[in-house]
Tab-separated table of C-alpha atoms in Angstrom:
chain	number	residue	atom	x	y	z
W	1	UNK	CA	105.571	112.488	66.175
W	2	UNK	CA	107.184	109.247	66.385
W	3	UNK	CA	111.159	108.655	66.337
W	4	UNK	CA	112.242	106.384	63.220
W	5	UNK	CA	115.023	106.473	61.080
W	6	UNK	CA	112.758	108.073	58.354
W	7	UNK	CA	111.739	110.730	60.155
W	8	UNK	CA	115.487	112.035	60.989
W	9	UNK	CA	115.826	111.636	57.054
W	10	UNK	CA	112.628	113.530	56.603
W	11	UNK	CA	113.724	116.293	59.419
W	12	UNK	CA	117.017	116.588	57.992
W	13	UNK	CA	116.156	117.441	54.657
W	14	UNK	CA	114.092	120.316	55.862
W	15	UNK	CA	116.797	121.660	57.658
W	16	UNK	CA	115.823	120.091	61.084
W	17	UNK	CA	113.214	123.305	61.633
W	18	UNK	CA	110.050	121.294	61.622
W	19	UNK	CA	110.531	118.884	65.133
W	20	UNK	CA	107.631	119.182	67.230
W	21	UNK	CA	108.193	120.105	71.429
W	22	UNK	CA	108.700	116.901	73.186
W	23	UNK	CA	105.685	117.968	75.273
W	24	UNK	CA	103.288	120.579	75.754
W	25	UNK	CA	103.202	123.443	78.199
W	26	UNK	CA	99.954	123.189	79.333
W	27	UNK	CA	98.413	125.375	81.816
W	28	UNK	CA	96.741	123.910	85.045
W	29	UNK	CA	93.166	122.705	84.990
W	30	UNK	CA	90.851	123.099	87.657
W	31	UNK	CA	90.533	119.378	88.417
W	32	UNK	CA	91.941	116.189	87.983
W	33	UNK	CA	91.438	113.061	88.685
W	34	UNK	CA	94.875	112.057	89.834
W	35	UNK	CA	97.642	114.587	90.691
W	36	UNK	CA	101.294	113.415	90.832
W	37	UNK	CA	103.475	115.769	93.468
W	38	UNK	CA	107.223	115.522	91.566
W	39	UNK	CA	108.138	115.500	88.332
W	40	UNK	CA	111.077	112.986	88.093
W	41	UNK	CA	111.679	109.682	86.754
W	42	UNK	CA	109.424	108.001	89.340
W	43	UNK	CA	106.581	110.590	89.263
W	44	UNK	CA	106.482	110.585	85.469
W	45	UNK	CA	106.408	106.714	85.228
W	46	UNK	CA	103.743	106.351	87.559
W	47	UNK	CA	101.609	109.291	84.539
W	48	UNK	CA	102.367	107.048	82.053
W	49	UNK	CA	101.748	103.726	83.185
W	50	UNK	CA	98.455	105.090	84.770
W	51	UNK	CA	98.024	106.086	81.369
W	52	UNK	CA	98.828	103.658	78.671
W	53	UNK	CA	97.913	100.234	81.797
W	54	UNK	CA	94.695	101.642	83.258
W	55	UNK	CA	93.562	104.570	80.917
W	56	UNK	CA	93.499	106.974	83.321
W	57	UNK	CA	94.960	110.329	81.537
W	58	UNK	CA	92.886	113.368	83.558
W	59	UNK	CA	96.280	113.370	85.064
W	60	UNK	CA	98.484	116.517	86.057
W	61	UNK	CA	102.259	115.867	86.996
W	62	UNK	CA	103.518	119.178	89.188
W	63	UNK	CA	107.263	120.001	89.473
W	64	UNK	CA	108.329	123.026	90.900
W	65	UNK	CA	110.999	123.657	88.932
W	66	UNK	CA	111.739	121.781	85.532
W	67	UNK	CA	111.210	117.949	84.691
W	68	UNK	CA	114.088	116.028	85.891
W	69	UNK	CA	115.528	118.691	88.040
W	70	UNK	CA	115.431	116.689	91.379
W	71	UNK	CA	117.386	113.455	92.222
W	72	UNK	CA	116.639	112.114	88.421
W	73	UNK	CA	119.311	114.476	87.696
W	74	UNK	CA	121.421	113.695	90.506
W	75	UNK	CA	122.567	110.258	90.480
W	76	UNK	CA	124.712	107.576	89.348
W	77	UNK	CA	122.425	105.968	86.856
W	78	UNK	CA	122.938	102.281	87.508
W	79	UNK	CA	120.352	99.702	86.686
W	80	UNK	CA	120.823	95.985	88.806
W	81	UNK	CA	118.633	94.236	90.511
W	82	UNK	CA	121.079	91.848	92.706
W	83	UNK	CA	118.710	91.902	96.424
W	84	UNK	CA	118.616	88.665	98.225
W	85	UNK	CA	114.987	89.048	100.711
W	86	UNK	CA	112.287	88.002	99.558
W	87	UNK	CA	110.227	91.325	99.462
W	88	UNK	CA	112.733	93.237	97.197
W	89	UNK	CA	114.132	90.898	94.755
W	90	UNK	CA	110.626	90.228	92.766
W	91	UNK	CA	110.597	94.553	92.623
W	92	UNK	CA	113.782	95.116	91.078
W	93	UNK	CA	113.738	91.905	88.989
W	94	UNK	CA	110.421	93.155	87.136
W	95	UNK	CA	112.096	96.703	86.816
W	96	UNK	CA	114.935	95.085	84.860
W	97	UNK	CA	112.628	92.878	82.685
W	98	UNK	CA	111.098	96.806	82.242
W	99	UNK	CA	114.182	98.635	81.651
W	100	UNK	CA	115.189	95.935	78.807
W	101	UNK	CA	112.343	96.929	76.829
W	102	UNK	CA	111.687	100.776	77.793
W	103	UNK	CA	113.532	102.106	74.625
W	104	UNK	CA	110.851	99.833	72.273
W	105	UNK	CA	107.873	101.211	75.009
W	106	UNK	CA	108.620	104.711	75.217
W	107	UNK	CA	109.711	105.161	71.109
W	108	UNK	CA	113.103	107.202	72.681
W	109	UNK	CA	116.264	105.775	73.076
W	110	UNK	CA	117.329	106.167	77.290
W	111	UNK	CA	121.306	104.352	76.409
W	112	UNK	CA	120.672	101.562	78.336
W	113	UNK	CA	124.118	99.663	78.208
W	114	UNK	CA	123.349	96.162	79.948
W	115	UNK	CA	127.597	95.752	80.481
W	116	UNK	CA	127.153	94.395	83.972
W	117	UNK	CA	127.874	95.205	87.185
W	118	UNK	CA	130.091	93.670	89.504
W	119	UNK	CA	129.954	93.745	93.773
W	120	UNK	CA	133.718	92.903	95.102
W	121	UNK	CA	133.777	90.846	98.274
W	122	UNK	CA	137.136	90.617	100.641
W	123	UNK	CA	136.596	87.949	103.052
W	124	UNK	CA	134.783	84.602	102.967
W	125	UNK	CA	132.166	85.864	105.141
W	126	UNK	CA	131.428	88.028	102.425
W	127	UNK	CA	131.944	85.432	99.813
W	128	UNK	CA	129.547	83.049	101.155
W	129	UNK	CA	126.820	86.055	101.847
W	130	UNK	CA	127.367	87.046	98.057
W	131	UNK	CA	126.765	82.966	97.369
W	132	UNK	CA	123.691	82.904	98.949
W	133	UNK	CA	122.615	86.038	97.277
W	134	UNK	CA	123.379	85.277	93.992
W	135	UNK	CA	121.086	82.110	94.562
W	136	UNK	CA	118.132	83.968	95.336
W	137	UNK	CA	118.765	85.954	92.308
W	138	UNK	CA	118.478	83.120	89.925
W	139	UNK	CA	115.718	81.884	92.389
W	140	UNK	CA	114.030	84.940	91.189
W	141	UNK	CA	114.801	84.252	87.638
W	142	UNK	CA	117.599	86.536	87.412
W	143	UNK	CA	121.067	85.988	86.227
W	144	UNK	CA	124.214	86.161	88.631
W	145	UNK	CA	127.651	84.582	88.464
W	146	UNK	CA	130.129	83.598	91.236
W	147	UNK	CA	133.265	84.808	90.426
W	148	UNK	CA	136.468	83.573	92.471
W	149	UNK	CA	139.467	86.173	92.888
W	150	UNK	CA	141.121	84.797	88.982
W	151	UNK	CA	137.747	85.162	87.925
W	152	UNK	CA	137.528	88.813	88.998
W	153	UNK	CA	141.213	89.648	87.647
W	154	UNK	CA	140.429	88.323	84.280
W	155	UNK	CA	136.901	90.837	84.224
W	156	UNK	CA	139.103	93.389	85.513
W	157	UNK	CA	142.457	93.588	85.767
W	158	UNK	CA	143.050	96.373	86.717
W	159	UNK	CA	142.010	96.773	90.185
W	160	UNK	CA	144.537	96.465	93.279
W	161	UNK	CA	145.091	92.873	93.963
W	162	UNK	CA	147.610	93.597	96.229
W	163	UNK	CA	145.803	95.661	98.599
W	164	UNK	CA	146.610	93.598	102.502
W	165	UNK	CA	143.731	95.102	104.367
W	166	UNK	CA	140.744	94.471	101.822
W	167	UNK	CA	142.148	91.575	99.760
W	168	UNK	CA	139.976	90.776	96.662
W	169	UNK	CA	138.378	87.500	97.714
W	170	UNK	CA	135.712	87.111	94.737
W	171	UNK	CA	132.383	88.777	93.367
W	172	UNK	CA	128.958	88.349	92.608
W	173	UNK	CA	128.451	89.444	88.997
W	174	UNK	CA	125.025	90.441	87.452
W	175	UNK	CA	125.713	90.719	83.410
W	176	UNK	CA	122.399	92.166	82.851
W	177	UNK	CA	122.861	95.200	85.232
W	178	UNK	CA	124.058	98.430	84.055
W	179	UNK	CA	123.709	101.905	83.105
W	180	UNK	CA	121.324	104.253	81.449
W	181	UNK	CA	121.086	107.864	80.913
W	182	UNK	CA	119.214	109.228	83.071
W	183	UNK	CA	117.958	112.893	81.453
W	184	UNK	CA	116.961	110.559	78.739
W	185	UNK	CA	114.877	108.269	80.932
W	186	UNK	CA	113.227	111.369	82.163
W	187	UNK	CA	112.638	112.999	78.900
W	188	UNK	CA	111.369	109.204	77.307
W	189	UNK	CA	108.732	109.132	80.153
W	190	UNK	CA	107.439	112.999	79.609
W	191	UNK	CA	107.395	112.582	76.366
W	192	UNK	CA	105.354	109.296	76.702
W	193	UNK	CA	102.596	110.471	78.921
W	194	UNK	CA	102.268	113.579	77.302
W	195	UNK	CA	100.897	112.052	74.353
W	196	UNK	CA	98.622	110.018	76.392
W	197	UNK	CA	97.337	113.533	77.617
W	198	UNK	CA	98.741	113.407	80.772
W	199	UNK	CA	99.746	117.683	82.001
W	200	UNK	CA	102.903	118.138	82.615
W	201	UNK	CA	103.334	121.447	84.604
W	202	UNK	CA	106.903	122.751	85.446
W	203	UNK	CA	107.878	125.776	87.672
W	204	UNK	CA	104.549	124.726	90.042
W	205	UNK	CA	105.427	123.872	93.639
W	206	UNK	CA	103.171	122.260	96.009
W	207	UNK	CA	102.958	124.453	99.142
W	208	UNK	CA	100.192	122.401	100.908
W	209	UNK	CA	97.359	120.488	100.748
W	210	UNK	CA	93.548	120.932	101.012
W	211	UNK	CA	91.850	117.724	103.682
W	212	UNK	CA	88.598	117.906	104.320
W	213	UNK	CA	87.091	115.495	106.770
W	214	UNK	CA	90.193	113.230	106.541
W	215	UNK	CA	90.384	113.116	102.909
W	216	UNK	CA	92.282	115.266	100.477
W	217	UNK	CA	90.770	117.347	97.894
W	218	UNK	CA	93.168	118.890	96.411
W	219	UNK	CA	96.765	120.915	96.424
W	220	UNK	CA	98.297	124.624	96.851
W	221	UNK	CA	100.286	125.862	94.418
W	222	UNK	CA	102.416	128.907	93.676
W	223	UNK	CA	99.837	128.657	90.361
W	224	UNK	CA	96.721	128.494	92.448
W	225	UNK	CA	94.535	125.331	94.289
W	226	UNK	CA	94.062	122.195	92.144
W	227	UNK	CA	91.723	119.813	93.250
W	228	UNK	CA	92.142	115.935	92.812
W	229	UNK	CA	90.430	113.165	93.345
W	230	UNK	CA	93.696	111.439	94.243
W	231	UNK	CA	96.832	112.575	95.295
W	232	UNK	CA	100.310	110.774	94.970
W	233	UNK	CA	103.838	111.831	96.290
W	234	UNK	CA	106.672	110.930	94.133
W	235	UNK	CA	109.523	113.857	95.754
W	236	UNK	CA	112.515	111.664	96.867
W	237	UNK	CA	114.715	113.521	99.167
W	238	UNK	CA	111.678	115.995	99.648
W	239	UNK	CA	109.339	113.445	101.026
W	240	UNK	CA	109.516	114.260	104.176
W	241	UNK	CA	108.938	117.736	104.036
W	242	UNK	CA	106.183	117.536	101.353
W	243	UNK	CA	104.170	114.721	103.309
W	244	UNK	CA	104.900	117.271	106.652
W	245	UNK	CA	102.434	120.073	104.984
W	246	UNK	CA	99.715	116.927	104.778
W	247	UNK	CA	100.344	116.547	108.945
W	248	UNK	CA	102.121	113.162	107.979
W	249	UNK	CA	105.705	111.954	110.055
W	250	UNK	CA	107.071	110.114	108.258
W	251	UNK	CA	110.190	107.266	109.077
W	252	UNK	CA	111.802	108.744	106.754
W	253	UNK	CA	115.604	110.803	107.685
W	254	UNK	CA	116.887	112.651	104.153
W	255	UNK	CA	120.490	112.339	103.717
W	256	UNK	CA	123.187	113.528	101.241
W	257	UNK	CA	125.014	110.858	98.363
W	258	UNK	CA	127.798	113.128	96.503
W	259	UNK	CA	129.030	111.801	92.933
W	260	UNK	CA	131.678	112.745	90.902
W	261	UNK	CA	132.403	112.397	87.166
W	262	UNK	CA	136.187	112.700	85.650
W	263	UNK	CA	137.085	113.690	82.028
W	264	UNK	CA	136.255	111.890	79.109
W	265	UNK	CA	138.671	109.140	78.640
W	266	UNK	CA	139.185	105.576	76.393
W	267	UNK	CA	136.798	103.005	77.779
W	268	UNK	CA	139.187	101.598	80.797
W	269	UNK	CA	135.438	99.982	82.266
W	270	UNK	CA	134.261	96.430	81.577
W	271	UNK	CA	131.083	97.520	83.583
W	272	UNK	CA	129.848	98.801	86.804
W	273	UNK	CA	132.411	97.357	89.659
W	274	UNK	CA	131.179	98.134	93.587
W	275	UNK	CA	133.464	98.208	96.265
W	276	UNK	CA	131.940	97.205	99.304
W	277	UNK	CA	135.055	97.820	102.335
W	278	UNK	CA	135.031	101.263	100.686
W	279	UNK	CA	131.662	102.057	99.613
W	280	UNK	CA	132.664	103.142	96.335
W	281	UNK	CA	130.987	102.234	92.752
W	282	UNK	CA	132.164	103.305	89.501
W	283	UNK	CA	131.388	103.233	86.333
W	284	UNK	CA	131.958	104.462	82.698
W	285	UNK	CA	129.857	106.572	80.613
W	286	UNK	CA	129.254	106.375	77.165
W	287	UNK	CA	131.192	110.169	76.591
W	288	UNK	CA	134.243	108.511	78.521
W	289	UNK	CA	133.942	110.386	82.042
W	290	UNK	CA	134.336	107.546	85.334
W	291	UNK	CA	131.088	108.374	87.026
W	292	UNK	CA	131.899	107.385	90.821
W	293	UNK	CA	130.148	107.898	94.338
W	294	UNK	CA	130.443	106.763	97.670
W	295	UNK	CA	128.616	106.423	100.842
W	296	UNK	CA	126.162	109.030	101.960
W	297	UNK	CA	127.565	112.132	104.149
W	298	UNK	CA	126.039	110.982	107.484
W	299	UNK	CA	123.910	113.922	108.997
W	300	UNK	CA	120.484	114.996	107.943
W	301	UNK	CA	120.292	117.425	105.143
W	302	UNK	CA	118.114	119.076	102.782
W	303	UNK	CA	121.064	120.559	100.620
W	304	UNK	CA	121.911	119.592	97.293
W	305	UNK	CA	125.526	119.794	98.224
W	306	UNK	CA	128.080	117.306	100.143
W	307	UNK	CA	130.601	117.492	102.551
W	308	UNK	CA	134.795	117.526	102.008
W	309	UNK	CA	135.833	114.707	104.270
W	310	UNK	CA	133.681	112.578	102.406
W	311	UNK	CA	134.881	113.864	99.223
W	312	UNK	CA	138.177	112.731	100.672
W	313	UNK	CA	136.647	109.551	101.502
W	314	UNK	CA	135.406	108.514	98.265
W	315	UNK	CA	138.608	109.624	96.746
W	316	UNK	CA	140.462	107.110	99.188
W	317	UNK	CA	138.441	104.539	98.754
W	318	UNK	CA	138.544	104.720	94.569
W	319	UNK	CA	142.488	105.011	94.975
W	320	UNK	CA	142.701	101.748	97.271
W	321	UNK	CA	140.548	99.882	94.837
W	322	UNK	CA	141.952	100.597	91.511
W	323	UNK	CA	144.628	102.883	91.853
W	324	UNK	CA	144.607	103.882	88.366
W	325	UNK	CA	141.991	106.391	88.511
W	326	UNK	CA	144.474	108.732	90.546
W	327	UNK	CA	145.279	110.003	86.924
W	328	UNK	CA	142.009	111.199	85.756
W	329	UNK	CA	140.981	114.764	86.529
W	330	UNK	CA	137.928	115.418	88.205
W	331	UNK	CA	135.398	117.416	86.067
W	332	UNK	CA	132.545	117.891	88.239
W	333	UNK	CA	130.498	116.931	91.451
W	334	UNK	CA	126.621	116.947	92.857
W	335	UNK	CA	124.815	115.882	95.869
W	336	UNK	CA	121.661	114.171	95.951
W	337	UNK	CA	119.479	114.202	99.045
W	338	UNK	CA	118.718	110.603	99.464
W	339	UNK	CA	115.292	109.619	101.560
W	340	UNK	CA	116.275	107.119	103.845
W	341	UNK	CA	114.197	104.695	105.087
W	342	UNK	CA	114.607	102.820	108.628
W	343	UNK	CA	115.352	99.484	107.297
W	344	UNK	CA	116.645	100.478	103.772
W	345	UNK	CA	113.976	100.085	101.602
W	346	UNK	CA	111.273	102.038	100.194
W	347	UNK	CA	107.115	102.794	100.577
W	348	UNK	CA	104.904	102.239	98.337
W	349	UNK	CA	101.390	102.694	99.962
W	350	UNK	CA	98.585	104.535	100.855
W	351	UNK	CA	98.793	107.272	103.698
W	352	UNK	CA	96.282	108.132	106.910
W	353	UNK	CA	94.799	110.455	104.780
W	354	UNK	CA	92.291	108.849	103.050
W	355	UNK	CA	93.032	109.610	98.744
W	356	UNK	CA	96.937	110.753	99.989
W	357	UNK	CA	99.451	108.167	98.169
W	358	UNK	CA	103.264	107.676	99.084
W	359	UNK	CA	105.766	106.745	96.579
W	360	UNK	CA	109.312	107.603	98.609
W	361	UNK	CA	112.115	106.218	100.803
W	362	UNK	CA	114.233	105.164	98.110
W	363	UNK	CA	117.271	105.651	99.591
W	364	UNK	CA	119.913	105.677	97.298
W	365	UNK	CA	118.646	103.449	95.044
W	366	UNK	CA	115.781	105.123	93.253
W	367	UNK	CA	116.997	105.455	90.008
W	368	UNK	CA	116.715	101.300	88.762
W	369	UNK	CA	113.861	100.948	90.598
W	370	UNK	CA	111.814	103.863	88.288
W	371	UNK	CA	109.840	101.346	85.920
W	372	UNK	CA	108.845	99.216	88.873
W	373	UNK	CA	108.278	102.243	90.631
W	374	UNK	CA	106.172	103.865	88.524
W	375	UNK	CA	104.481	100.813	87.285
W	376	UNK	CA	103.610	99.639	90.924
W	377	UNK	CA	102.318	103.838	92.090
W	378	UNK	CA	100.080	103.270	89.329
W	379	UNK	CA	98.360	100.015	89.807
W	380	UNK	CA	97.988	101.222	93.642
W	381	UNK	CA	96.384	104.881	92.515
W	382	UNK	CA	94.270	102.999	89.734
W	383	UNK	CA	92.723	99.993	91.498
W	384	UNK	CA	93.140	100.814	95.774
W	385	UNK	CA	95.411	97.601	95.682
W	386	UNK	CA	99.191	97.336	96.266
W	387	UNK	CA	101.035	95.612	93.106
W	388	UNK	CA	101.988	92.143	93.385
W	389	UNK	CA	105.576	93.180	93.640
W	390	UNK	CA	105.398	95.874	96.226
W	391	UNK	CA	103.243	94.411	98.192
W	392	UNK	CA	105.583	94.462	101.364
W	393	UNK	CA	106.883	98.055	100.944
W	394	UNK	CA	103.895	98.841	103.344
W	395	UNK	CA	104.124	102.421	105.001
W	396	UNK	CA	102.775	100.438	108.895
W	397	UNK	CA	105.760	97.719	108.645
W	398	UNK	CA	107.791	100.168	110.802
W	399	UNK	CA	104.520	99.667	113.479
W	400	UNK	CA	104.193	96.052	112.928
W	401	UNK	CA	107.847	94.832	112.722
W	402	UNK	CA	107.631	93.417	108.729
W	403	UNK	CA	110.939	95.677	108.345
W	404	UNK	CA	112.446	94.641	105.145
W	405	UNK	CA	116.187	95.009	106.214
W	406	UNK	CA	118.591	94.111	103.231
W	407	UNK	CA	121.711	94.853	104.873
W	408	UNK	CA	120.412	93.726	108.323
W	409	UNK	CA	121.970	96.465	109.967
W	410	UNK	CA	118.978	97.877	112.414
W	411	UNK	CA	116.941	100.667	112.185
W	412	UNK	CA	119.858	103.353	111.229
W	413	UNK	CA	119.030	104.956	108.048
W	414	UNK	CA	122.655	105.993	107.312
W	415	UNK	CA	123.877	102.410	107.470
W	416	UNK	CA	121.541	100.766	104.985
């Protein structure tokens, strides 16, 4: 069925009892010519763009528990595409130009709110870096503004301008970037590829893999072996220990991000405003609640849950920036287990095992990057070939030295 105003009219008047399931519950075939290990926002991209771009649709998606139940439920749901390098910026630029027109692709509206979203700097060092990086934005066809300290007071006044140790020197400020939902985003994609025919199995959970003569044939399940032709890995904070059962080490440390939402309140928010002394974004969601996070909790972890001093440090750092959310009352909070990369930035690649695919290491930042994502998995399972635009996120650059370090800040996971 296809969403349209007339068919809410037509559903209403029958007492809303005749909507068809969003997708079917299909049980597992034998074979398949492509199975995709994770059924999140980057897993179920990569169905339907193999799908609807290279008409592949003999294609299984197994999550072992429900769709979206991973780290597409477990974030803070901004979309931007501010990176200064060369091998990032194309990436996340195309995944905007995606996200702008996913709710007209996918026929299911995923909230995207393009309100902005605005990075803080408080020195000139900072000022100049966010100068240079805002011109390789727009050298990338992207927008970005400089704003100077009045600038930033008159986009948001509110925040602590009289804060001594981390004055507010200026901003870079992306006006496309924002926020969309993401259960939606997951539920748009599902409901996408299942129409294409793709089989979306829930409660199935990968427990190894079947390689034969250095190629992989197929997968365990707790529903029995399914054999593939291809095999890709789209598990986030479980990449390492899903790629582990396929013999694979990966560079790869898995790390918690907490996040925290308050109660619903008047919109306070122009946009999405970043902190960067504090390591603290926030931003507003369309019920009202602040939706906030901070850095990750700096030991390796495959726990869904966070730690208390950083609770305490996120808190700090959101009162020192704009001290005005001290009044709001925390509702709730959730960890994600973010897979983090040696340089900061993710794989998109083939494996050692010849048919094995990685799609992983997104560190904290999966969640914009799920069109591109998927889009780019896709094109590499299809046609053998990396994408144009993920061309460097090569699995070897670790070997080779073509790290792609945004932050330049070494090979330390926990500081990119």
């Amino acid at each position: 069925m296809r969403y349209s105003g007339l068919s809410i009219l037509r559903n209403a008047l029958s007492g809303q009892k005749n909507w068809a399931p969003a997708w079917r519950e299909p049980a597992p075939k034998p074979q398949y010519d492509v199975i995709i290990i994770g059924g999140g926002g980057h897993g179920l991209a990569t169905a339907w763009y193999l799908a609807r771009n290279h008409g592949i649709t003999n294609v299984a998606v197994l999550e072992r528990g429900y769709l979206g139940s991973g780290n597409s439920g477990r974030n803070t749901t901004i979309v931007r595409a501010n990176y200064h390098i060369a091998g990032n910026e194309p990436f996340y630029a195309h995944s905007l130009k995606l996200w702008e027109g996913l709710e007209q692709d996918l026929n299911y509206n995923v909230m995207m709110s393009q309100r902005g979203v605005l990075n803080l700097c408080h020195s000139d060092g900072q000022f100049d870096f966010y100068a240079r990086r805002g011109n390789a934005m727009r050298l990338h066809g992207e927008d970005a503004e400089l704003l100077d300290r009045e600038a930033v007071r008159a986009h948001a006044p509110f925040l602590n301008f009289r804060d001594e140790r981390f004055p507010i020197r200026g901003g870079l400020l992306q006006p496309r970037g924002g926020t969309a939902r993401h259960d939606a985003v997951v539920w748009g994609y599902a409901r996408a590829a299942d129409s294409r025919g793709v089989d979306l199995i829930q409660n199935c959970e990968v427990t190894g893999f079947r390689i034969e003569n250095g190629r992989v044939r197929g997968v365990e399940t707790t529903r029995g072996y399914i054999g593939a032709g291809k095999v890709g890995m789209a598990v986030a904070g479980r990449t390492s220990q899903v790629a582990q059962m396929a013999g694979l080490r990966l560079p790869i440390e898995s790390q918690v991000l907490q996040a925290f939402v308050t109660e619903g309140l008047k919109p306070v928010l122009p946009g999405v405003i970043t902190y960067g002394m504090g390591h603290f974004y926030i931003s507003q969601s369309d019920k009202g609640g602040l939706v906030f996070g901070g850095d990750i909790d700096f030991y390796n972890s495959y726990a869904a849950r966070g730690n208390l001093p950083m609770v305490e440090h996120v808190m700090e750092a959101g009162m020192a920036m704009m001290p005005m959310i001290g009044r709001a009352r925390v509702l709730r909070s959730w960890g994600g287990i973010a897979d983090m990369t040696m340089d900061g930035s993710p794989i998109i690649d083939r494996t050692p095992v010849d048919g094995l695919f990685l799609d992983g290491g997104w560190c904290y930042g999966g969640f914009k990057a799920t069109p591109a994502s998927g889009w780019a998995f896709a094109h590499l399972l299809a046609t053998g070939e990396s994408h144009e635009t993920a061309r460097a996120f090569r699995l070897d650059r670790f070997a080779t030295g073509h790290v792609l370090d945004e932050e330049g800040t070494g090979a330390q996971p926990n500081r990119h």
